[in-house]
Amino acid sequence: MVSLTDGQKATLSPEAIKFLSNIRHIPFAKTLSPFLTSSSRVPGLRQSLSEKMAPGEAELLAKYDLRVKEIRIADIPVVVIEPPVIQPEKKTKILFNVFGGAFIMGSPRDRAALTMAAELGVRVYSIDYTKSPEAKYPVARDQCLSVFRELIRNGPPDSSPIDPANIYAMGCSSGAQLLVSMLLVARREGLPMPTAGLYLCTPALDFTGAGDSMVTNANDRDIMPICLLSSMVSQNYATEGINPVDPLFSPLYADYDASFPRTVITVGTRDLALSNGIRFFWKLKEAGVKVELLVSEGMWHGFNWDPVVPEALQARDAVIRFLNQI
């Protein structure tokens, strides 16, 4: 179980308390994590997550009458999610989405992509990159870059190029690492940035293990012990000999300037990535980037996409307001 005292409950909604009360941690996780996250067990982890998420995804599709189609851009599979009504001022805008899942799990039509299509009211282009261990760093990042490059140069199939000023971009957890690393490489290539706005949800941007929350939230506060997530990355995603402070692998160590897209970051006080979000906020702010940090009391890693928890609804509403600013 997660740590949940009466004092902690006093500042949480009943819905958040119910969610956290139902969390069960794996016993002896630190000892078992190398086995539980080995490459041979990844298919089972994916299947388990898919079965858990499927009902919620189906509910969102029906609730918002979302249309989903699969296409290929730069020979990379992409899922396009479209709301039934798009306001005139957003007809030419899209959201470029990089899903999360510790690089080994997740789906381009996850709750994050579906929710943002409905609530931001734009077409979502969600990249179905190759997950690990089938492809290690930096394959997935480079696949995302290939799609981004094609969208701004030639556009989607049977369409015209998309103005980077009309591109929002979103990355959740490990998806944030892929997205920010992609933008750093794009900058090196001289490609324009997606300046409509960037949303980083509980971003995993430092794989050195540094940060206060990587210690304080590592065991019984977040929904999963950090040892499991770290093992997923080290065993399946990281290439042998990679320097964890390489700025393309851990983008917190890169240099930024005011040309980086305006950014909104969401984290929770229980979130193992809390320190990542705080440190990246200050890095961007000191570089002159317009950036907002939204920290939600008592929230966990990836809380943003819960459909009923009031704290999640509040955070998403603030994110949408930020992205809608002109």
Short mmCIF file of C-alpha atoms in Angstrom, two decimals:
data_model
loop_
_atom_site.label_atom_id
_atom_site.label_comp_id
_atom_site.label_asym_id
_atom_site.label_seq_id
_atom_site.Cartn_x
_atom_site.Cartn_y
_atom_site.Cartn_z
CA MET A 1 0.00 0.00 0.00
CA VAL A 2 1.01 3.60 -0.44
CA SER A 3 1.58 5.88 2.53
CA LEU A 4 -1.72 7.61 3.29
CA THR A 5 -2.18 9.14 6.73
CA ASP A 6 -5.17 11.08 8.04
CA GLY A 7 -3.17 14.27 7.61
CA GLN A 8 -2.50 13.46 3.98
CA LYS A 9 -6.12 12.52 3.35
CA ALA A 10 -7.22 15.89 4.72
CA THR A 11 -5.95 17.71 1.62
CA LEU A 12 -7.18 15.21 -0.99
CA SER A 13 -10.49 14.71 -2.76
CA PRO A 14 -12.49 11.58 -1.90
CA GLU A 15 -11.81 10.31 -5.42
CA ALA A 16 -8.04 10.64 -4.97
CA ILE A 17 -8.19 8.93 -1.58
CA LYS A 18 -10.14 6.04 -3.10
CA PHE A 19 -7.63 5.66 -5.92
CA LEU A 20 -4.59 5.67 -3.64
CA SER A 21 -6.24 3.32 -1.15
CA ASN A 22 -6.56 0.70 -3.87
CA ILE A 23 -2.88 0.76 -4.87
CA ARG A 24 -0.93 -2.37 -3.96
CA HIS A 25 2.85 -2.42 -4.32
CA ILE A 26 4.78 -5.54 -5.24
CA PRO A 27 6.53 -6.94 -2.13
CA PHE A 28 10.34 -7.06 -2.27
CA ALA A 29 10.24 -4.90 -5.41
CA LYS A 30 13.88 -3.85 -5.19
CA THR A 31 15.05 -7.45 -5.11
CA LEU A 32 12.61 -8.69 -7.75
CA SER A 33 12.70 -5.76 -10.19
CA PRO A 34 15.52 -7.13 -12.44
CA PHE A 35 13.48 -10.29 -12.95
CA LEU A 36 10.06 -8.63 -13.21
CA THR A 37 11.22 -6.16 -15.86
CA SER A 38 13.48 -8.43 -17.92
CA SER A 39 12.95 -8.42 -21.68
CA SER A 40 11.31 -11.85 -21.57
CA ARG A 41 8.57 -10.46 -19.33
CA VAL A 42 7.85 -7.32 -21.35
CA PRO A 43 5.11 -8.93 -23.51
CA GLY A 44 3.24 -9.89 -20.38
CA LEU A 45 3.58 -6.38 -18.93
CA ARG A 46 2.23 -4.91 -22.14
CA GLN A 47 -0.71 -7.27 -22.22
CA SER A 48 -1.57 -6.55 -18.61
CA LEU A 49 -1.47 -2.78 -19.16
CA SER A 50 -3.48 -3.03 -22.37
CA GLU A 51 -6.22 -5.04 -20.67
CA LYS A 52 -6.31 -2.59 -17.76
CA MET A 53 -6.53 0.49 -19.97
CA ALA A 54 -8.89 -0.81 -22.67
CA PRO A 55 -12.22 -0.15 -20.89
CA GLY A 56 -11.29 3.45 -20.09
CA GLU A 57 -10.10 4.09 -23.63
CA ALA A 58 -13.31 2.66 -25.08
CA GLU A 59 -15.32 4.85 -22.73
CA LEU A 60 -13.50 7.99 -23.86
CA LEU A 61 -13.97 7.11 -27.53
CA ALA A 62 -17.69 6.73 -27.01
CA LYS A 63 -18.13 9.67 -24.65
CA TYR A 64 -16.50 12.18 -26.99
CA ASP A 65 -17.41 10.51 -30.31
CA LEU A 66 -13.75 10.49 -31.33
CA ARG A 67 -12.70 9.19 -34.73
CA VAL A 68 -9.50 7.19 -34.97
CA LYS A 69 -7.55 6.16 -38.05
CA GLU A 70 -4.13 4.69 -38.67
CA ILE A 71 -1.80 6.16 -41.28
CA ARG A 72 1.90 6.13 -42.07
CA ILE A 73 4.11 9.20 -42.15
CA ALA A 74 7.76 8.83 -43.17
CA ASP A 75 7.00 5.10 -43.11
CA ILE A 76 6.26 5.30 -39.36
CA PRO A 77 2.80 4.26 -38.09
CA VAL A 78 0.80 7.17 -36.71
CA VAL A 79 -2.62 7.16 -35.07
CA VAL A 80 -4.77 10.19 -35.88
CA ILE A 81 -7.50 11.02 -33.35
CA GLU A 82 -10.10 13.59 -34.35
CA PRO A 83 -12.86 15.18 -32.28
CA PRO A 84 -16.30 15.45 -33.91
CA VAL A 85 -16.18 19.25 -33.94
CA ILE A 86 -13.11 21.42 -34.44
CA GLN A 87 -13.53 25.16 -33.95
CA PRO A 88 -12.54 27.35 -36.95
CA GLU A 89 -9.49 28.79 -35.18
CA LYS A 90 -8.14 25.28 -34.62
CA LYS A 91 -8.83 23.74 -38.03
CA THR A 92 -5.17 24.02 -39.02
CA LYS A 93 -3.72 23.07 -35.63
CA ILE A 94 -2.60 19.61 -34.50
CA LEU A 95 -1.21 18.01 -31.36
CA PHE A 96 1.96 15.97 -31.90
CA ASN A 97 1.81 13.29 -29.19
CA VAL A 98 4.53 10.99 -27.87
CA PHE A 99 3.01 8.48 -25.46
CA GLY A 100 4.64 7.23 -22.27
CA GLY A 101 5.10 3.81 -20.70
CA ALA A 102 8.72 3.46 -19.55
CA PHE A 103 9.67 2.99 -23.23
CA ILE A 104 8.41 -0.60 -23.13
CA MET A 105 4.63 -0.21 -22.82
CA GLY A 106 1.88 2.20 -23.81
CA SER A 107 -0.25 2.99 -26.80
CA PRO A 108 -0.61 5.89 -29.26
CA ARG A 109 -4.35 5.87 -28.51
CA ASP A 110 -3.97 6.03 -24.74
CA ARG A 111 -6.06 8.12 -22.37
CA ALA A 112 -3.72 11.08 -22.74
CA ALA A 113 -4.11 11.28 -26.52
CA LEU A 114 -7.86 10.67 -26.45
CA THR A 115 -8.48 13.16 -23.64
CA MET A 116 -6.47 15.93 -25.27
CA ALA A 117 -8.19 15.44 -28.63
CA ALA A 118 -11.49 16.07 -26.85
CA GLU A 119 -10.49 18.77 -24.39
CA LEU A 120 -8.04 20.76 -26.52
CA GLY A 121 -10.28 20.23 -29.54
CA VAL A 122 -7.66 19.43 -32.18
CA ARG A 123 -6.53 16.49 -34.29
CA VAL A 124 -3.93 14.45 -32.47
CA TYR A 125 -1.09 12.82 -34.39
CA SER A 126 0.15 10.15 -31.99
CA ILE A 127 3.36 8.42 -33.00
CA ASP A 128 3.33 4.62 -32.80
CA TYR A 129 7.08 4.37 -32.32
CA THR A 130 8.87 1.05 -31.83
CA LYS A 131 9.03 0.22 -28.14
CA SER A 132 11.90 -1.37 -26.23
CA PRO A 133 13.49 -3.86 -26.01
CA GLU A 134 12.78 -4.36 -29.74
CA ALA A 135 14.38 -0.97 -30.35
CA LYS A 136 16.74 0.70 -27.91
CA TYR A 137 17.72 4.35 -27.58
CA PRO A 138 17.66 6.40 -29.81
CA VAL A 139 15.46 4.53 -32.34
CA ALA A 140 12.10 5.69 -30.99
CA ARG A 141 13.33 9.29 -30.71
CA ASP A 142 14.53 9.26 -34.30
CA GLN A 143 11.25 7.78 -35.52
CA CYS A 144 9.38 10.64 -33.86
CA LEU A 145 11.76 13.12 -35.48
CA SER A 146 11.15 11.55 -38.90
CA VAL A 147 7.41 12.09 -38.49
CA PHE A 148 7.85 15.66 -37.26
CA ARG A 149 10.20 16.49 -40.10
CA GLU A 150 7.78 15.08 -42.68
CA LEU A 151 4.81 16.92 -41.21
CA ILE A 152 6.45 20.33 -41.49
CA ARG A 153 8.09 19.69 -44.85
CA ASN A 154 5.40 17.79 -46.76
CA GLY A 155 2.48 17.31 -44.43
CA PRO A 156 0.33 14.23 -43.79
CA PRO A 157 -0.58 11.98 -46.74
CA ASP A 158 -2.65 13.82 -49.36
CA SER A 159 -2.30 17.10 -47.53
CA SER A 160 -0.03 20.13 -47.30
CA PRO A 161 2.83 20.96 -44.92
CA ILE A 162 1.85 21.93 -41.39
CA ASP A 163 3.09 25.27 -40.13
CA PRO A 164 5.18 24.64 -36.97
CA ALA A 165 3.33 27.56 -35.39
CA ASN A 166 0.21 25.39 -35.57
CA ILE A 167 1.75 22.39 -33.82
CA TYR A 168 1.21 21.68 -30.15
CA ALA A 169 3.37 18.88 -28.76
CA MET A 170 2.86 16.62 -25.75
CA GLY A 171 4.96 14.00 -24.00
CA CYS A 172 4.05 12.07 -20.87
CA SER A 173 6.63 10.47 -18.57
CA SER A 174 9.08 8.63 -20.85
CA GLY A 175 7.30 10.26 -23.79
CA ALA A 176 8.57 13.60 -22.51
CA GLN A 177 12.15 12.34 -22.78
CA LEU A 178 11.53 11.24 -26.36
CA LEU A 179 9.86 14.53 -27.25
CA VAL A 180 12.40 16.90 -25.68
CA SER A 181 15.33 14.86 -27.02
CA MET A 182 13.67 14.98 -30.46
CA LEU A 183 13.38 18.76 -30.26
CA LEU A 184 17.04 19.07 -29.30
CA VAL A 185 18.06 17.06 -32.38
CA ALA A 186 15.63 19.05 -34.52
CA ARG A 187 17.27 22.23 -33.30
CA ARG A 188 20.69 20.87 -34.30
CA GLU A 189 19.29 20.21 -37.78
CA GLY A 190 17.96 23.74 -38.02
CA LEU A 191 14.33 22.63 -38.03
CA PRO A 192 11.74 25.05 -36.64
CA MET A 193 10.19 24.39 -33.26
CA PRO A 194 6.48 23.57 -32.72
CA THR A 195 5.62 26.95 -31.26
CA ALA A 196 1.90 26.52 -30.53
CA GLY A 197 2.90 25.13 -27.13
CA LEU A 198 4.51 22.19 -25.37
CA TYR A 199 2.93 20.08 -22.63
CA LEU A 200 5.10 17.83 -20.48
CA CYS A 201 3.15 15.58 -18.11
CA THR A 202 5.11 14.12 -15.17
CA PRO A 203 8.23 14.28 -17.35
CA ALA A 204 11.08 11.77 -17.05
CA LEU A 205 14.02 13.91 -18.15
CA ASP A 206 16.92 12.72 -15.98
CA PHE A 207 18.02 9.08 -15.89
CA THR A 208 20.94 9.55 -13.51
CA GLY A 209 18.75 8.95 -10.46
CA ALA A 210 19.37 12.50 -9.21
CA GLY A 211 16.70 14.57 -7.52
CA ASP A 212 15.00 14.76 -4.14
CA SER A 213 11.77 13.12 -5.29
CA MET A 214 13.72 10.19 -6.70
CA VAL A 215 14.48 9.39 -3.06
CA THR A 216 11.52 10.73 -1.08
CA ASN A 217 8.89 9.37 -3.49
CA ALA A 218 10.82 6.25 -4.44
CA ASN A 219 9.08 3.59 -2.39
CA ASP A 220 5.71 3.98 -0.69
CA ARG A 221 4.41 7.34 -1.88
CA ASP A 222 3.98 6.99 -5.65
CA ILE A 223 1.93 4.31 -7.41
CA MET A 224 5.00 2.28 -8.36
CA PRO A 225 8.44 1.96 -6.74
CA ILE A 226 11.19 3.75 -8.63
CA CYS A 227 13.27 0.56 -8.71
CA LEU A 228 10.79 -1.05 -11.14
CA LEU A 229 10.76 1.91 -13.53
CA SER A 230 14.54 2.31 -13.38
CA SER A 231 14.98 -1.38 -14.14
CA MET A 232 12.62 -1.17 -17.12
CA VAL A 233 14.75 1.60 -18.58
CA SER A 234 18.20 0.16 -17.79
CA GLN A 235 17.41 -3.36 -18.99
CA ASN A 236 15.34 -2.59 -22.06
CA TYR A 237 15.86 0.96 -23.35
CA ALA A 238 19.35 2.20 -22.52
CA THR A 239 22.12 1.15 -24.88
CA GLU A 240 25.23 -0.41 -23.39
CA GLY A 241 27.72 2.19 -22.23
CA ILE A 242 25.36 5.16 -22.54
CA ASN A 243 26.39 8.08 -20.37
CA PRO A 244 23.31 8.92 -18.27
CA VAL A 245 24.18 12.63 -18.33
CA ASP A 246 24.27 12.69 -22.13
CA PRO A 247 21.95 15.66 -22.79
CA LEU A 248 20.05 13.78 -25.48
CA PHE A 249 19.46 10.84 -23.15
CA SER A 250 18.76 12.95 -20.05
CA PRO A 251 17.52 16.25 -21.52
CA LEU A 252 17.73 18.05 -18.19
CA TYR A 253 21.45 18.38 -18.88
CA ALA A 254 21.04 20.09 -22.26
CA ASP A 255 21.36 23.82 -22.89
CA TYR A 256 18.24 25.80 -23.77
CA ASP A 257 17.48 29.29 -25.03
CA ALA A 258 14.45 31.45 -25.62
CA SER A 259 13.73 29.74 -28.96
CA PHE A 260 12.44 26.67 -27.10
CA PRO A 261 8.62 26.40 -27.27
CA ARG A 262 6.53 27.85 -24.48
CA THR A 263 5.96 24.98 -22.07
CA VAL A 264 3.57 23.86 -19.36
CA ILE A 265 4.68 21.13 -16.95
CA THR A 266 2.45 19.13 -14.60
CA VAL A 267 3.64 17.04 -11.64
CA GLY A 268 2.27 15.89 -8.27
CA THR A 269 3.82 16.02 -4.82
CA ARG A 270 3.86 12.18 -4.69
CA ASP A 271 5.28 11.94 -8.19
CA LEU A 272 8.70 10.33 -8.52
CA ALA A 273 9.30 12.79 -11.39
CA LEU A 274 8.47 15.82 -9.25
CA SER A 275 12.11 16.93 -9.09
CA ASN A 276 12.49 16.46 -12.85
CA GLY A 277 9.58 18.82 -13.45
CA ILE A 278 10.78 21.43 -10.98
CA ARG A 279 14.35 21.40 -12.24
CA PHE A 280 13.27 21.61 -15.88
CA PHE A 281 10.95 24.51 -15.07
CA TRP A 282 13.84 26.51 -13.63
CA LYS A 283 16.13 25.53 -16.49
CA LEU A 284 13.66 26.86 -19.05
CA LYS A 285 12.75 29.94 -17.02
CA GLU A 286 16.38 30.96 -16.66
CA ALA A 287 16.79 30.49 -20.43
CA GLY A 288 14.01 32.99 -21.11
CA VAL A 289 11.36 30.45 -22.13
CA LYS A 290 7.73 31.15 -21.25
CA VAL A 291 7.05 28.26 -18.88
CA GLU A 292 4.47 27.33 -16.26
CA LEU A 293 4.80 24.66 -13.56
CA LEU A 294 1.62 23.14 -12.13
CA VAL A 295 2.19 21.08 -8.97
CA SER A 296 -0.85 19.21 -7.66
CA GLU A 297 -1.16 18.34 -3.98
CA GLY A 298 -0.88 14.64 -3.18
CA MET A 299 -0.94 13.52 -6.82
CA TRP A 300 0.96 10.62 -8.28
CA HIS A 301 2.88 9.85 -11.48
CA GLY A 302 0.55 10.20 -14.45
CA PHE A 303 -2.45 11.33 -12.38
CA ASN A 304 -3.41 13.87 -15.05
CA TRP A 305 -5.47 11.47 -17.14
CA ASP A 306 -7.81 10.20 -14.48
CA PRO A 307 -11.36 10.89 -15.70
CA VAL A 308 -12.95 11.57 -12.30
CA VAL A 309 -10.31 12.76 -9.82
CA PRO A 310 -10.97 16.51 -9.32
CA GLU A 311 -7.27 17.31 -8.99
CA ALA A 312 -6.69 15.81 -12.45
CA LEU A 313 -9.57 17.79 -13.94
CA GLN A 314 -8.21 20.96 -12.37
CA ALA A 315 -4.71 20.37 -13.73
CA ARG A 316 -5.95 19.62 -17.24
CA ASP A 317 -8.13 22.73 -17.24
CA ALA A 318 -5.08 24.85 -16.37
CA VAL A 319 -3.05 23.14 -19.10
CA ILE A 320 -5.74 23.84 -21.71
CA ARG A 321 -5.90 27.50 -20.66
CA PHE A 322 -2.14 27.79 -21.04
CA LEU A 323 -2.12 26.17 -24.47
CA ASN A 324 -5.02 28.31 -25.65
CA GLN A 325 -3.19 31.53 -24.83
CA ILE A 326 -2.18 33.39 -27.95
#
